[in-house]
PDB file of C-alpha atoms in Angstrom:
ATOM      1  CA  VAL S   1     -20.883 109.509-134.522  1.00 65.00           C
ATOM      2  CA  ARG S   2     -17.281 109.882-135.682  1.00 62.00           C
ATOM      3  CA  ARG S   3     -17.391 113.611-134.907  1.00 65.00           C
ATOM      4  CA  LEU S   4     -18.647 112.906-131.374  1.00 64.00           C
ATOM      5  CA  ALA S   5     -15.978 110.243-130.921  1.00 59.00           C
ATOM      6  CA  GLN S   6     -13.287 112.846-131.606  1.00 64.00           C
ATOM      7  CA  ARG S   7     -14.548 114.934-128.668  1.00 63.00           C
ATOM      8  CA  THR S   8     -14.809 112.213-126.047  1.00 61.00           C
ATOM      9  CA  ARG S   9     -12.645 109.493-124.546  1.00 71.00           C
ATOM     10  CA  ARG S  10     -15.497 106.959-124.417  1.00 83.00           C
ATOM     11  CA  LEU S  11     -18.479 107.024-126.753  1.00 91.00           C
ATOM     12  CA  ARG S  12     -21.823 106.206-125.098  1.00 93.00           C
ATOM     13  CA  LEU S  13     -24.587 105.007-127.435  1.00 95.00           C
ATOM     14  CA  VAL S  14     -28.095 103.869-126.516  1.00 97.00           C
ATOM     15  CA  GLU S  15     -30.493 102.323-129.022  1.00 97.00           C
ATOM     16  CA  ALA S  16     -34.162 101.470-128.656  1.00 96.00           C
ATOM     17  CA  GLY S  17     -35.199  99.043-131.378  1.00 94.00           C
ATOM     18  CA  PRO S  18     -31.820  97.915-132.739  1.00 89.00           C
ATOM     19  CA  HIS S  19     -33.416  95.011-134.627  1.00 90.00           C
ATOM     20  CA  ILE S  20     -30.470  92.756-135.594  1.00 91.00           C
ATOM     21  CA  GLY S  21     -27.982  95.331-134.345  1.00 93.00           C
ATOM     22  CA  ASP S  22     -26.345  96.493-137.557  1.00 94.00           C
ATOM     23  CA  CYS S  23     -25.720 100.060-136.296  1.00 93.00           C
ATOM     24  CA  MET S  24     -24.265  98.963-132.963  1.00 96.00           C
ATOM     25  CA  LEU S  25     -22.196  96.190-134.490  1.00 97.00           C
ATOM     26  CA  TRP S  26     -20.707  98.745-136.891  1.00 95.00           C
ATOM     27  CA  ALA S  27     -20.000 101.137-134.006  1.00 95.00           C
ATOM     28  CA  ALA S  28     -18.352  98.357-131.972  1.00 96.00           C
ATOM     29  CA  ALA S  29     -16.163  97.388-134.947  1.00 96.00           C
ATOM     30  CA  GLU S  30     -15.292 101.034-135.631  1.00 93.00           C
ATOM     31  CA  PHE S  31     -14.573 102.215-132.067  1.00 93.00           C
ATOM     32  CA  GLY S  32     -13.798  99.013-130.164  1.00 93.00           C
ATOM     33  CA  SER S  33     -13.245  99.442-126.433  1.00 92.00           C
ATOM     34  CA  ARG S  34     -13.851 103.207-126.723  1.00 92.00           C
ATOM     35  CA  LEU S  35     -17.564 102.342-127.147  1.00 94.00           C
ATOM     36  CA  SER S  36     -20.101 101.588-124.451  1.00 95.00           C
ATOM     37  CA  ALA S  37     -23.455 100.615-125.994  1.00 96.00           C
ATOM     38  CA  SER S  38     -26.821  99.646-124.543  1.00 97.00           C
ATOM     39  CA  CYS S  39     -29.593  98.256-126.747  1.00 97.00           C
ATOM     40  CA  VAL S  40     -33.171  97.246-125.994  1.00 97.00           C
ATOM     41  CA  GLU S  41     -35.146  95.028-128.385  1.00 96.00           C
ATOM     42  CA  PRO S  42     -38.483  93.273-127.698  1.00 94.00           C
ATOM     43  CA  VAL S  43     -38.498  90.631-130.483  1.00 94.00           C
ATOM     44  CA  ALA S  44     -37.033  87.373-129.137  1.00 93.00           C
ATOM     45  CA  GLN S  45     -35.820  86.002-132.492  1.00 95.00           C
ATOM     46  CA  VAL S  46     -34.047  89.255-133.274  1.00 95.00           C
ATOM     47  CA  VAL S  47     -32.477  89.384-129.805  1.00 96.00           C
ATOM     48  CA  SER S  48     -31.163  85.842-130.351  1.00 96.00           C
ATOM     49  CA  LEU S  49     -29.566  86.789-133.684  1.00 97.00           C
ATOM     50  CA  PHE S  50     -28.082  89.986-132.252  1.00 97.00           C
ATOM     51  CA  ARG S  51     -26.642  88.105-129.229  1.00 97.00           C
ATOM     52  CA  ARG S  52     -24.994  85.593-131.564  1.00 97.00           C
ATOM     53  CA  SER S  53     -23.454  88.434-133.580  1.00 97.00           C
ATOM     54  CA  ILE S  54     -22.179  90.101-130.399  1.00 98.00           C
ATOM     55  CA  ALA S  55     -20.552  86.827-129.296  1.00 98.00           C
ATOM     56  CA  ALA S  56     -19.158  85.948-132.739  1.00 98.00           C
ATOM     57  CA  ASN S  57     -17.443  89.331-132.932  1.00 97.00           C
ATOM     58  CA  GLY S  58     -16.214  89.411-129.325  1.00 97.00           C
ATOM     59  CA  PHE S  59     -18.269  92.498-128.421  1.00 98.00           C
ATOM     60  CA  GLN S  60     -19.688  91.178-125.107  1.00 96.00           C
ATOM     61  CA  GLY S  61     -17.904  93.859-123.047  1.00 95.00           C
ATOM     62  CA  ILE S  62     -18.925  96.614-125.460  1.00 97.00           C
ATOM     63  CA  ILE S  63     -22.619  96.012-126.276  1.00 98.00           C
ATOM     64  CA  ASP S  64     -25.137  95.420-123.490  1.00 97.00           C
ATOM     65  CA  LEU S  65     -28.337  93.939-124.994  1.00 97.00           C
ATOM     66  CA  HIS S  66     -31.659  93.816-123.127  1.00 96.00           C
ATOM     67  CA  HIS S  67     -34.729  91.820-124.186  1.00 95.00           C
ATOM     68  CA  ALA S  68     -37.578  94.168-123.225  1.00 94.00           C
ATOM     69  CA  PHE S  69     -40.061  96.750-124.384  1.00 93.00           C
ATOM     70  CA  LEU S  70     -39.296 100.374-123.559  1.00 95.00           C
ATOM     71  CA  GLY S  71     -41.873 102.792-122.197  1.00 93.00           C
ATOM     72  CA  LYS S  72     -42.608 105.265-119.450  1.00 92.00           C
ATOM     73  CA  GLU S  73     -42.813 102.757-116.599  1.00 88.00           C
ATOM     74  CA  ASP S  74     -41.212  99.494-115.494  1.00 84.00           C
ATOM     75  CA  VAL S  75     -43.537  96.471-115.599  1.00 83.00           C
ATOM     76  CA  ASP S  76     -42.104  93.060-114.776  1.00 74.00           C
ATOM     77  CA  LYS S  77     -45.012  91.057-113.366  1.00 66.00           C
ATOM     78  CA  GLY S  78     -45.913  87.410-113.544  1.00 63.00           C
ATOM     79  CA  GLY S  79     -47.818  86.625-116.715  1.00 64.00           C
ATOM     80  CA  VAL S  80     -45.957  89.282-118.713  1.00 62.00           C
ATOM     81  CA  SER S  81     -43.598  87.399-121.000  1.00 81.00           C
ATOM     82  CA  ILE S  82     -41.438  90.392-121.952  1.00 88.00           C
ATOM     83  CA  PRO S  83     -40.829  93.084-119.338  1.00 89.00           C
ATOM     84  CA  TRP S  84     -41.357  96.796-119.917  1.00 91.00           C
ATOM     85  CA  LYS S  85     -38.395  98.963-118.908  1.00 94.00           C
ATOM     86  CA  ARG S  86     -37.644 102.646-118.725  1.00 95.00           C
ATOM     87  CA  ILE S  87     -34.380 103.932-120.118  1.00 96.00           C
ATOM     88  CA  ASP S  88     -33.970 105.628-116.730  1.00 95.00           C
ATOM     89  CA  SER S  89     -33.956 102.218-114.994  1.00 93.00           C
ATOM     90  CA  LEU S  90     -31.311 100.838-117.371  1.00 93.00           C
ATOM     91  CA  LEU S  91     -28.878 103.763-117.297  1.00 91.00           C
ATOM     92  CA  LYS S  92     -27.526 105.085-114.047  1.00 80.00           C
ATOM     93  CA  ASP S  93     -26.240 108.652-113.878  1.00 82.00           C
ATOM     94  CA  GLU S  94     -24.317 108.807-117.122  1.00 88.00           C
ATOM     95  CA  ASP S  95     -24.109 111.044-120.147  1.00 91.00           C
ATOM     96  CA  VAL S  96     -25.199 109.687-123.538  1.00 94.00           C
ATOM     97  CA  ASP S  97     -23.616 110.762-126.802  1.00 93.00           C
ATOM     98  CA  VAL S  98     -26.316 109.322-129.087  1.00 95.00           C
ATOM     99  CA  LEU S  99     -29.806 108.059-128.258  1.00 97.00           C
ATOM    100  CA  LYS S 100     -31.348 106.320-131.269  1.00 97.00           C
ATOM    101  CA  ILE S 101     -35.022 105.322-131.265  1.00 97.00           C
ATOM    102  CA  HIS S 102     -36.527 103.292-134.104  1.00 94.00           C
ATOM    103  CA  THR S 103     -39.329 101.249-132.625  1.00 92.00           C
ATOM    104  CA  ASN S 104     -42.296 101.594-134.990  1.00 86.00           C
ATOM    105  CA  GLY S 105     -44.469 103.075-132.245  1.00 88.00           C
ATOM    106  CA  GLY S 106     -44.228 104.328-128.683  1.00 92.00           C
ATOM    107  CA  GLU S 107     -41.433 106.812-129.353  1.00 95.00           C
ATOM    108  CA  ARG S 108     -42.817 109.519-127.055  1.00 95.00           C
ATOM    109  CA  GLN S 109     -43.426 107.008-124.277  1.00 96.00           C
ATOM    110  CA  ILE S 110     -39.797 105.902-124.575  1.00 96.00           C
ATOM    111  CA  LEU S 111     -38.669 109.525-124.206  1.00 97.00           C
ATOM    112  CA  ASP S 112     -40.963 109.911-121.188  1.00 97.00           C
ATOM    113  CA  GLY S 113     -39.227 106.876-119.680  1.00 96.00           C
ATOM    114  CA  ALA S 114     -35.912 108.704-120.128  1.00 96.00           C
ATOM    115  CA  SER S 115     -36.989 111.963-118.476  1.00 95.00           C
ATOM    116  CA  GLU S 116     -34.464 111.598-115.623  1.00 94.00           C
ATOM    117  CA  LEU S 117     -31.699 110.981-118.141  1.00 95.00           C
ATOM    118  CA  PHE S 118     -32.570 114.249-119.871  1.00 95.00           C
ATOM    119  CA  GLU S 119     -32.901 116.137-116.556  1.00 93.00           C
ATOM    120  CA  LYS S 120     -29.757 114.915-114.801  1.00 90.00           C
ATOM    121  CA  ASN S 121     -27.360 114.104-117.632  1.00 86.00           C
ATOM    122  CA  GLN S 122     -26.301 115.294-121.027  1.00 88.00           C
ATOM    123  CA  VAL S 123     -27.776 113.632-124.120  1.00 94.00           C
ATOM    124  CA  GLN S 124     -25.874 115.104-127.068  1.00 92.00           C
ATOM    125  CA  VAL S 125     -27.786 113.722-130.065  1.00 95.00           C
ATOM    126  CA  VAL S 126     -31.199 112.095-130.464  1.00 97.00           C
ATOM    127  CA  ILE S 127     -32.093 110.266-133.690  1.00 97.00           C
ATOM    128  CA  LEU S 128     -35.706 109.197-133.836  1.00 97.00           C
ATOM    129  CA  HIS S 129     -37.562 107.560-136.712  1.00 95.00           C
ATOM    130  CA  SER S 130     -41.321 107.223-136.871  1.00 93.00           C
ATOM    131  CA  ALA S 131     -44.068 106.719-139.412  1.00 91.00           C
ATOM    132  CA  GLU S 132     -46.659 107.964-136.954  1.00 91.00           C
ATOM    133  CA  ALA S 133     -47.315 111.707-136.730  1.00 90.00           C
ATOM    134  CA  HIS S 134     -49.083 111.209-133.402  1.00 91.00           C
ATOM    135  CA  GLN S 135     -45.746 109.931-132.045  1.00 91.00           C
ATOM    136  CA  LEU S 136     -43.329 112.120-133.978  1.00 94.00           C
ATOM    137  CA  TRP S 137     -44.759 115.520-133.059  1.00 95.00           C
ATOM    138  CA  PRO S 138     -45.012 114.826-129.295  1.00 96.00           C
ATOM    139  CA  SER S 139     -41.441 113.495-129.449  1.00 96.00           C
ATOM    140  CA  ALA S 140     -40.299 116.686-131.171  1.00 96.00           C
ATOM    141  CA  GLU S 141     -42.101 118.737-128.507  1.00 96.00           C
ATOM    142  CA  PHE S 142     -40.352 116.760-125.745  1.00 97.00           C
ATOM    143  CA  LEU S 143     -36.985 117.702-127.248  1.00 97.00           C
ATOM    144  CA  LEU S 144     -37.897 121.311-128.111  1.00 96.00           C
ATOM    145  CA  GLN S 145     -38.985 121.852-124.493  1.00 96.00           C
ATOM    146  CA  ARG S 146     -35.487 120.782-123.440  1.00 95.00           C
ATOM    147  CA  ASP S 147     -33.787 123.292-125.786  1.00 95.00           C
ATOM    148  CA  TYR S 148     -32.722 120.848-128.489  1.00 96.00           C
ATOM    149  CA  HIS S 149     -32.236 121.976-132.071  1.00 96.00           C
ATOM    150  CA  VAL S 150     -34.640 119.649-133.891  1.00 97.00           C
ATOM    151  CA  ARG S 151     -34.381 118.997-137.633  1.00 97.00           C
ATOM    152  CA  VAL S 152     -36.582 116.982-139.947  1.00 96.00           C
ATOM    153  CA  ASP S 153     -35.774 116.690-143.670  1.00 93.00           C
ATOM    154  CA  GLY S 154     -33.047 119.302-143.148  1.00 93.00           C
ATOM    155  CA  ARG S 155     -35.561 121.829-141.800  1.00 95.00           C
ATOM    156  CA  ARG S 156     -35.133 123.171-138.294  1.00 96.00           C
ATOM    157  CA  ILE S 157     -38.518 122.924-136.645  1.00 96.00           C
ATOM    158  CA  SER S 158     -40.091 124.959-133.871  1.00 96.00           C
ATOM    159  CA  ALA S 159     -43.213 124.727-131.726  1.00 94.00           C
ATOM    160  CA  LYS S 160     -45.151 126.221-134.663  1.00 97.00           C
ATOM    161  CA  ASP S 161     -44.444 123.306-137.029  1.00 96.00           C
ATOM    162  CA  ALA S 162     -46.897 120.656-135.785  1.00 95.00           C
ATOM    163  CA  ASP S 163     -49.133 120.863-138.864  1.00 96.00           C
ATOM    164  CA  TRP S 164     -46.169 120.855-141.271  1.00 96.00           C
ATOM    165  CA  LEU S 165     -44.733 117.760-139.572  1.00 94.00           C
ATOM    166  CA  ARG S 166     -48.040 115.884-139.626  1.00 93.00           C
ATOM    167  CA  GLN S 167     -48.503 116.677-143.309  1.00 94.00           C
ATOM    168  CA  ARG S 168     -44.936 115.659-144.118  1.00 94.00           C
ATOM    169  CA  VAL S 169     -45.408 112.274-142.410  1.00 93.00           C
ATOM    170  CA  GLU S 170     -48.554 111.718-144.495  1.00 92.00           C
ATOM    171  CA  GLU S 171     -46.648 112.591-147.685  1.00 94.00           C
ATOM    172  CA  VAL S 172     -43.610 110.365-147.174  1.00 94.00           C
ATOM    173  CA  GLY S 173     -44.841 107.720-144.726  1.00 90.00           C
ATOM    174  CA  GLY S 174     -42.072 108.132-142.155  1.00 91.00           C
ATOM    175  CA  LEU S 175     -39.467 110.630-141.064  1.00 94.00           C
ATOM    176  CA  GLN S 176     -36.235 110.760-139.177  1.00 95.00           C
ATOM    177  CA  LEU S 177     -35.846 113.460-136.586  1.00 96.00           C
ATOM    178  CA  HIS S 178     -32.378 114.683-135.552  1.00 97.00           C
ATOM    179  CA  ALA S 179     -32.013 116.644-132.342  1.00 97.00           C
ATOM    180  CA  THR S 180     -28.793 118.140-131.011  1.00 95.00           C
ATOM    181  CA  ARG S 181     -27.737 120.148-128.029  1.00 85.00           C
ATOM    182  CA  GLU S 182     -24.352 121.693-127.539  1.00 64.00           C
ATOM    183  CA  PRO S 183     -22.368 120.373-124.591  1.00 54.00           C
ATOM    184  CA  THR S 184     -22.581 122.422-121.394  1.00 49.00           C
TER     185      THR S 184
END
């Protein structure tokens, strides 16, 4: 993040599943008004704690927190207590320096809900954590198809590594995927 901040005037971070917001609170403290952050969290109690931390630290103009689930379509109907949103509906025509996804499920669906973001704008870095091989490999494929350099456990993976990735998830129980693309 610090390396990206050196290259840009304003650092744009987006996080799906920030939990209590420790990463974004650190970024806001580190970069101040140079940061623009959007976070989406579905757990009401966690959202309440995160909102209090944002207010206590004076980060209201820096961190934009949404109480919602993320997926591949927007659903905000009567009877649904927490709306489903797409990243594409939350972000309007802007580049993203870091997209972090740590949601304990639904990672590929979240990426599908950001397809316009990936088509129309630049997403420099994607950090994705999952303990589910059936989510991690399709997420890796999504990024590989968009010419990202995808690494897991320090290994650069390709379209041929589906079996290796599934086995690795079984061995360690969860993996973090890092994907980068050089600026155009």
